[in-house]
JSON list of C-alpha atoms in Angstrom, two decimals:
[
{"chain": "J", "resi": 14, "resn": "UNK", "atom": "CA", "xyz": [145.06, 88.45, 82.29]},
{"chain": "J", "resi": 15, "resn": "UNK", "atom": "CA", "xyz": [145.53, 89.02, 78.47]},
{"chain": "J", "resi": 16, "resn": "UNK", "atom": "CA", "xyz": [147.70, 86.84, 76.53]},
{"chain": "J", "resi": 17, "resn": "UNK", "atom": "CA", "xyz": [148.66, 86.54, 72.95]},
{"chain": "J", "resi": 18, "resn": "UNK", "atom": "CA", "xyz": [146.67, 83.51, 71.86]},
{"chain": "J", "resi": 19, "resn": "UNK", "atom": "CA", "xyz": [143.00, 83.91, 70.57]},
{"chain": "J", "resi": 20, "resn": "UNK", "atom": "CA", "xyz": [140.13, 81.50, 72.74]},
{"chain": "J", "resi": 21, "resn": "UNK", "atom": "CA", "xyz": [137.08, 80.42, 70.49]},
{"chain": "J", "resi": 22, "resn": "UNK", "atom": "CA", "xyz": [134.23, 81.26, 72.60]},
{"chain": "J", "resi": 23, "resn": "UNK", "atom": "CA", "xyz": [129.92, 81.60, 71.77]},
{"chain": "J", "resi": 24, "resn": "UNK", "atom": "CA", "xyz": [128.48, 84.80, 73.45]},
{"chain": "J", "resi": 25, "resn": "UNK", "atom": "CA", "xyz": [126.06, 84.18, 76.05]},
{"chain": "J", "resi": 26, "resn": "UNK", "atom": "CA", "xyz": [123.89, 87.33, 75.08]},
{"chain": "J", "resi": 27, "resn": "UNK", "atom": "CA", "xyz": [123.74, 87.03, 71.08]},
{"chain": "J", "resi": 28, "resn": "UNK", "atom": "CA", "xyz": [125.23, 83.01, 70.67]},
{"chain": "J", "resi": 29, "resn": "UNK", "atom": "CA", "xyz": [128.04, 84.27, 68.12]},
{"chain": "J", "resi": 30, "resn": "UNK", "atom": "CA", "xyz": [131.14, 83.08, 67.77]},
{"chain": "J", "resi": 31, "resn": "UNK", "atom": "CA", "xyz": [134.17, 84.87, 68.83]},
{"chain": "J", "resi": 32, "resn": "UNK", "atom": "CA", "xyz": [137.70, 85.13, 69.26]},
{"chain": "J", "resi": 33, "resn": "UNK", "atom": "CA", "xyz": [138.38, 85.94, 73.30]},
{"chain": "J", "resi": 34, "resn": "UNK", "atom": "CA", "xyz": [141.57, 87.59, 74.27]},
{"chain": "J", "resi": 35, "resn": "UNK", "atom": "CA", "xyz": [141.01, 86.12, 78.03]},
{"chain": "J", "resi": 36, "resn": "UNK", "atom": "CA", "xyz": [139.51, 83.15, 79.67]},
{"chain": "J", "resi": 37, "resn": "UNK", "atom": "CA", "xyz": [137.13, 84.95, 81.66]},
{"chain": "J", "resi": 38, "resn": "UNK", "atom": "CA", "xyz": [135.51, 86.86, 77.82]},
{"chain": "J", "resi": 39, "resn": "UNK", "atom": "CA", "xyz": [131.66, 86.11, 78.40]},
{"chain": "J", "resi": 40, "resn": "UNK", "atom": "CA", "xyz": [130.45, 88.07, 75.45]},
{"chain": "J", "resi": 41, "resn": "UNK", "atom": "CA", "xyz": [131.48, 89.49, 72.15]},
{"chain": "J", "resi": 42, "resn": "UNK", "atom": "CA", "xyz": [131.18, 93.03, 72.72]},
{"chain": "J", "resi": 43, "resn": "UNK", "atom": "CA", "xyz": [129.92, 95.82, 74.51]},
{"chain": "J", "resi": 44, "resn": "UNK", "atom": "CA", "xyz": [127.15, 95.79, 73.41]},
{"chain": "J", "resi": 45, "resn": "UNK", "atom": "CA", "xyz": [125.79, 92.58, 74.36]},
{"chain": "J", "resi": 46, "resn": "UNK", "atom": "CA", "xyz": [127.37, 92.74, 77.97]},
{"chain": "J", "resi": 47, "resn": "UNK", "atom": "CA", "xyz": [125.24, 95.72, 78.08]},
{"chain": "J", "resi": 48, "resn": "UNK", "atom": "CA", "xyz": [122.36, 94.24, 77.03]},
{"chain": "J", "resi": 49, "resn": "UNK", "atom": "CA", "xyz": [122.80, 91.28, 79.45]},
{"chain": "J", "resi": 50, "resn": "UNK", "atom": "CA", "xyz": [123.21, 93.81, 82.43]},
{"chain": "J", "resi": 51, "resn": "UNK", "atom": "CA", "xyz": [120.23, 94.93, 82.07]},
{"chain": "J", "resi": 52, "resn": "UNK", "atom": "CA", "xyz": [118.35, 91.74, 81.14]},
{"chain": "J", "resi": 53, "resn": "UNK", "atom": "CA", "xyz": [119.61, 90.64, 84.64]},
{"chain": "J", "resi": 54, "resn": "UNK", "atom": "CA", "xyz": [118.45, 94.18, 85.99]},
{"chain": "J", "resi": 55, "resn": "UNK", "atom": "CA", "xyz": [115.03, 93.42, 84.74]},
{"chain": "J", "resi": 56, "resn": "UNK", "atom": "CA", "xyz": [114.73, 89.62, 86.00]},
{"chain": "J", "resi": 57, "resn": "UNK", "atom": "CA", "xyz": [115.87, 90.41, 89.22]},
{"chain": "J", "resi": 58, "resn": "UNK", "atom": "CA", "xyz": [113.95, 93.29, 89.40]},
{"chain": "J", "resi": 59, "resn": "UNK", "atom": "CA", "xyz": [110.57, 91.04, 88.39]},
{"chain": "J", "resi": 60, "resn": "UNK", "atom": "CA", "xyz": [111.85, 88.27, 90.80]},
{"chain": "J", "resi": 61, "resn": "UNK", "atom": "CA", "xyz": [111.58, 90.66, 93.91]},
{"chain": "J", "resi": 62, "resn": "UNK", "atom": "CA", "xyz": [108.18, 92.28, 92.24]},
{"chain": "J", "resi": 63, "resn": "UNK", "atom": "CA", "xyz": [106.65, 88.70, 92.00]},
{"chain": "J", "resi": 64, "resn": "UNK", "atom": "CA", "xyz": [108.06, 87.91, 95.14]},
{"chain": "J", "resi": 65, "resn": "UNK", "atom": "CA", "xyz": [106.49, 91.28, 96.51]},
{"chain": "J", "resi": 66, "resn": "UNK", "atom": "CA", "xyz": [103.37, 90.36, 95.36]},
{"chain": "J", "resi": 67, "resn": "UNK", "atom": "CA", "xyz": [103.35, 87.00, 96.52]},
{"chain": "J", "resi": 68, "resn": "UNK", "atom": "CA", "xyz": [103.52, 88.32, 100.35]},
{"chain": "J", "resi": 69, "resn": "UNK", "atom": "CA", "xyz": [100.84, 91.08, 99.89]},
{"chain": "J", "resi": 70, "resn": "UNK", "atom": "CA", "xyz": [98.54, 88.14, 98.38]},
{"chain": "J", "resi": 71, "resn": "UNK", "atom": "CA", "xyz": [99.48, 85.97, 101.66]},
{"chain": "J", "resi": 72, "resn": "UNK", "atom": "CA", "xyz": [98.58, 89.00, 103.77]},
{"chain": "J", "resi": 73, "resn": "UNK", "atom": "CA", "xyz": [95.30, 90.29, 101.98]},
{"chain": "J", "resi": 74, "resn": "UNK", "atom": "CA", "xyz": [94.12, 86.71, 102.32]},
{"chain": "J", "resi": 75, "resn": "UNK", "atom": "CA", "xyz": [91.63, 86.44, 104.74]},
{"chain": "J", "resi": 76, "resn": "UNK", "atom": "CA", "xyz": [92.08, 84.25, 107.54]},
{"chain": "J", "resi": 77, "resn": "UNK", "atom": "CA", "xyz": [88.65, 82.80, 106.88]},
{"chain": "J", "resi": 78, "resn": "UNK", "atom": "CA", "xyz": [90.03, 78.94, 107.19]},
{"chain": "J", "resi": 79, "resn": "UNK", "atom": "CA", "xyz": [91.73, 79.70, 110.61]},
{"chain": "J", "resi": 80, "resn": "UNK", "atom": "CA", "xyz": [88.94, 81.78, 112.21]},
{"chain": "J", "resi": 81, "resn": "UNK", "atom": "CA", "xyz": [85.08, 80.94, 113.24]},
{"chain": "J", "resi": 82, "resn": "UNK", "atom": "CA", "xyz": [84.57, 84.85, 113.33]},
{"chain": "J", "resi": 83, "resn": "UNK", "atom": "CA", "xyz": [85.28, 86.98, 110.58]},
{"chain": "J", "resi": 84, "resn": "UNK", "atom": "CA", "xyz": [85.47, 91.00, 110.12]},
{"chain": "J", "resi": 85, "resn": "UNK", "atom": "CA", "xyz": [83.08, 92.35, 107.57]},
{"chain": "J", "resi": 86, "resn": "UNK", "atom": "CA", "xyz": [86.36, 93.68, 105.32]},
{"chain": "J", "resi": 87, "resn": "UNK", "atom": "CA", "xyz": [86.89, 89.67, 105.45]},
{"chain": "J", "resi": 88, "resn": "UNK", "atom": "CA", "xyz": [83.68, 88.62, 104.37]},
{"chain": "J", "resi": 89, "resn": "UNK", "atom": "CA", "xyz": [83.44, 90.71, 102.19]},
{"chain": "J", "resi": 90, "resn": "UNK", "atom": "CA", "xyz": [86.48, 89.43, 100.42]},
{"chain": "J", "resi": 91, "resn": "UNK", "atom": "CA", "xyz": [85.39, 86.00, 100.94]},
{"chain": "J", "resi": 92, "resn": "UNK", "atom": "CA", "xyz": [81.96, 86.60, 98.71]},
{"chain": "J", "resi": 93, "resn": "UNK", "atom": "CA", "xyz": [84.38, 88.99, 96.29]},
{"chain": "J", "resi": 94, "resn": "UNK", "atom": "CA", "xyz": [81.93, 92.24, 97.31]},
{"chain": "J", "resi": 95, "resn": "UNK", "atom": "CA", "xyz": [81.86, 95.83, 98.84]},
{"chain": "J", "resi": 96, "resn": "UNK", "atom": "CA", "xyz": [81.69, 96.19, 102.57]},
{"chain": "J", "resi": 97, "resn": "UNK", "atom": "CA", "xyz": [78.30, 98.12, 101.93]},
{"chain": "J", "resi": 98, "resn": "UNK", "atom": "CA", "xyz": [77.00, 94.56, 100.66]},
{"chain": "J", "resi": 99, "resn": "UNK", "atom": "CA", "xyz": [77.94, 92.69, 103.80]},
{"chain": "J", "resi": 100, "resn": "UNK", "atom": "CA", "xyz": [76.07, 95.33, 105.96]},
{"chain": "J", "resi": 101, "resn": "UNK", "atom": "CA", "xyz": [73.55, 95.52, 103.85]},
{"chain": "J", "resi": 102, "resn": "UNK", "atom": "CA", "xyz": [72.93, 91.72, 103.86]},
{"chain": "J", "resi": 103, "resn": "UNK", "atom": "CA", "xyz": [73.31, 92.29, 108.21]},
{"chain": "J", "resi": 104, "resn": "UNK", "atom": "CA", "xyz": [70.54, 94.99, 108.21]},
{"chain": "J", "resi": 105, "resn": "UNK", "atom": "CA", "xyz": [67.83, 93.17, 106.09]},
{"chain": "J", "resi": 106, "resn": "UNK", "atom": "CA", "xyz": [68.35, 90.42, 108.16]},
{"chain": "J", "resi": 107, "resn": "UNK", "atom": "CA", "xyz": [70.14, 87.72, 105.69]},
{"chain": "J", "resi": 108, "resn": "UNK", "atom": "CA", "xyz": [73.24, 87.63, 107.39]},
{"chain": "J", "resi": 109, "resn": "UNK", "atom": "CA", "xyz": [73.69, 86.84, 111.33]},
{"chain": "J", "resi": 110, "resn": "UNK", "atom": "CA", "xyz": [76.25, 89.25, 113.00]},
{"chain": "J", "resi": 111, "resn": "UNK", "atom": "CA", "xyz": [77.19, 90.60, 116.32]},
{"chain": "J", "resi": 112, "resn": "UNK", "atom": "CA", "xyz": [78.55, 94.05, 117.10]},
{"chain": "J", "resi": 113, "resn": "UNK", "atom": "CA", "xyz": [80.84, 94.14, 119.88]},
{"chain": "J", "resi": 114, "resn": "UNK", "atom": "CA", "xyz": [81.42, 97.99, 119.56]},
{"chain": "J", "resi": 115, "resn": "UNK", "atom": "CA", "xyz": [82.04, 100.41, 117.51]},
{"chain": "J", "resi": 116, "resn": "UNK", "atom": "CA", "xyz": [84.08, 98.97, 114.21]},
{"chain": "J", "resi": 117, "resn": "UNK", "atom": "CA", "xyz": [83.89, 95.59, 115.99]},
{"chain": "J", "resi": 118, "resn": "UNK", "atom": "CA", "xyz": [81.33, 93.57, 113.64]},
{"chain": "J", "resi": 119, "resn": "UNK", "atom": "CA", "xyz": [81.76, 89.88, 113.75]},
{"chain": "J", "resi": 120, "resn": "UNK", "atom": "CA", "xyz": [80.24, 87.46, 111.47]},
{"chain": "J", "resi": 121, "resn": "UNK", "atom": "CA", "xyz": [80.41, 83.42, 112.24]},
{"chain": "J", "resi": 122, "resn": "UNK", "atom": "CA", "xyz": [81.57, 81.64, 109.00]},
{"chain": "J", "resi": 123, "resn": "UNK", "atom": "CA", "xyz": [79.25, 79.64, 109.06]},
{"chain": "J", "resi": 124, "resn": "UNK", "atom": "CA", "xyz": [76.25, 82.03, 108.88]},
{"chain": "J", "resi": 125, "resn": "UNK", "atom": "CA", "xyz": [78.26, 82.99, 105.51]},
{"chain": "J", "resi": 126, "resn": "UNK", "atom": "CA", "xyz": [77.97, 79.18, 104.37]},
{"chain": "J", "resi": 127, "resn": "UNK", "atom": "CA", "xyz": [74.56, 79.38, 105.41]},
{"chain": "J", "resi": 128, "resn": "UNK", "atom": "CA", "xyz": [73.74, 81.86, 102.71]},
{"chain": "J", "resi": 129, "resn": "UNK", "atom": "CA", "xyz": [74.60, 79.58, 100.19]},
{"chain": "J", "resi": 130, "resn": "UNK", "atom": "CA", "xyz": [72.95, 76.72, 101.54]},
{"chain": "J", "resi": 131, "resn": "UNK", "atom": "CA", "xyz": [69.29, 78.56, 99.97]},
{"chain": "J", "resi": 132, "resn": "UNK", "atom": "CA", "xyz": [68.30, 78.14, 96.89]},
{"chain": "J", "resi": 133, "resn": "UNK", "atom": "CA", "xyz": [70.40, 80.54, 94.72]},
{"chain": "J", "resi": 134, "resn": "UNK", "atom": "CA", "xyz": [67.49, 81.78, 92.51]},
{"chain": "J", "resi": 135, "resn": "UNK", "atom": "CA", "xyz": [65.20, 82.70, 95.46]},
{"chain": "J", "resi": 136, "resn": "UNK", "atom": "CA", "xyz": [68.17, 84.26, 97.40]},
{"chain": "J", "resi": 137, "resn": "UNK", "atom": "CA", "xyz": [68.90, 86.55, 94.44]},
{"chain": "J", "resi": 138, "resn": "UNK", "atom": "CA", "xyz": [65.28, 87.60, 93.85]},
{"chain": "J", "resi": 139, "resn": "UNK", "atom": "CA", "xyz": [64.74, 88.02, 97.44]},
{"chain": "J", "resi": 140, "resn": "UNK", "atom": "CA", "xyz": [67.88, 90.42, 97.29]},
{"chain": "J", "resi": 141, "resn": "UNK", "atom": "CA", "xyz": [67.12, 92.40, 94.01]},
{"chain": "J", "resi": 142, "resn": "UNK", "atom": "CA", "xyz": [63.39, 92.93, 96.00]},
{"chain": "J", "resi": 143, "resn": "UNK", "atom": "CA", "xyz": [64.81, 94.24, 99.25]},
{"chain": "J", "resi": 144, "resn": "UNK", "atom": "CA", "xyz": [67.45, 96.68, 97.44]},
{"chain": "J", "resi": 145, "resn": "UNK", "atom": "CA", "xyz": [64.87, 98.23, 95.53]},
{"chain": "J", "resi": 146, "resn": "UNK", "atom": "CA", "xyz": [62.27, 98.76, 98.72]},
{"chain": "J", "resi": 147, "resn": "UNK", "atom": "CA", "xyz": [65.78, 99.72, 100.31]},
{"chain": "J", "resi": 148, "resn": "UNK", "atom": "CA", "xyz": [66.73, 102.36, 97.54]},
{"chain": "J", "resi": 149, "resn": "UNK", "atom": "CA", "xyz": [62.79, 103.51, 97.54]},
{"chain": "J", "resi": 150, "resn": "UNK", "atom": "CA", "xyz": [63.12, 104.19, 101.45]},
{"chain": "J", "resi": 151, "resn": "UNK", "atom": "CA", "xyz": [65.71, 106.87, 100.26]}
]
């Protein structure tokens, strides 16, 4: 309701002072209720984007701590490398796996901790040696 007495009141966009016709006045123009709307637009837009992303992070996670067996798109995600690698490392014989059928490759976790149980600068050389015979083959 507008009345005929003037309320002091500090915009919450800009933090002016201004003279507010009613008690509800939040800022001191247009403008800046414009620019608020959208401000709140944009939060609440990055609030459902963060809390988008959140969930897709909880889902891509593999489920390496709840499982013995993992998929190779798992392990692979667990060592931070391509599926190719992960087969790669099951054909040369560094990596333990079992296929149950077709697209049904299961590797224990703790053939994966295994890996890392080697030396690291022996495992690497012995890797770097069996991709190059392995690219030579082709």
């Amino acid at each position: 309701m507008s009345s005929n007495i003037l309320i002091k009141r500090v915009c919450q966009y800009c933090g002016n002072e201004f003279s507010a016709k009613t008690t509800v006045t939040r800022y001191c123009s247009h403008v800046c209720n414009n620019k608020a709307y959208k401000l709140g637009l944009r939060n609440k837009k990055m609030v459902e984007y963060d809390m988008k992303l959140q969930a897709d992070k909880e889902q891509a996670t593999p489920l390496a701590g709840q499982s013995v067996y993992l998929t190779v798109k798992e392990a692979a995600a667990l060592l931070q490398c391509s599926s190719r690698m992960i087969y790669f490392l099951i054909n040369t014989g560094r990596l333990n796996a079992i296929n149950l059928s077709i697209r049904k490759t299961r590797i224990k976790k703790l053939d994966i901790d295994h890996i890392f149980s080697d030396s690291k600068v022996s495992l690497v050389k012995e890797i770097l040696r069996s991709v190059e015979a392995y690219d030579l083959k082709k």
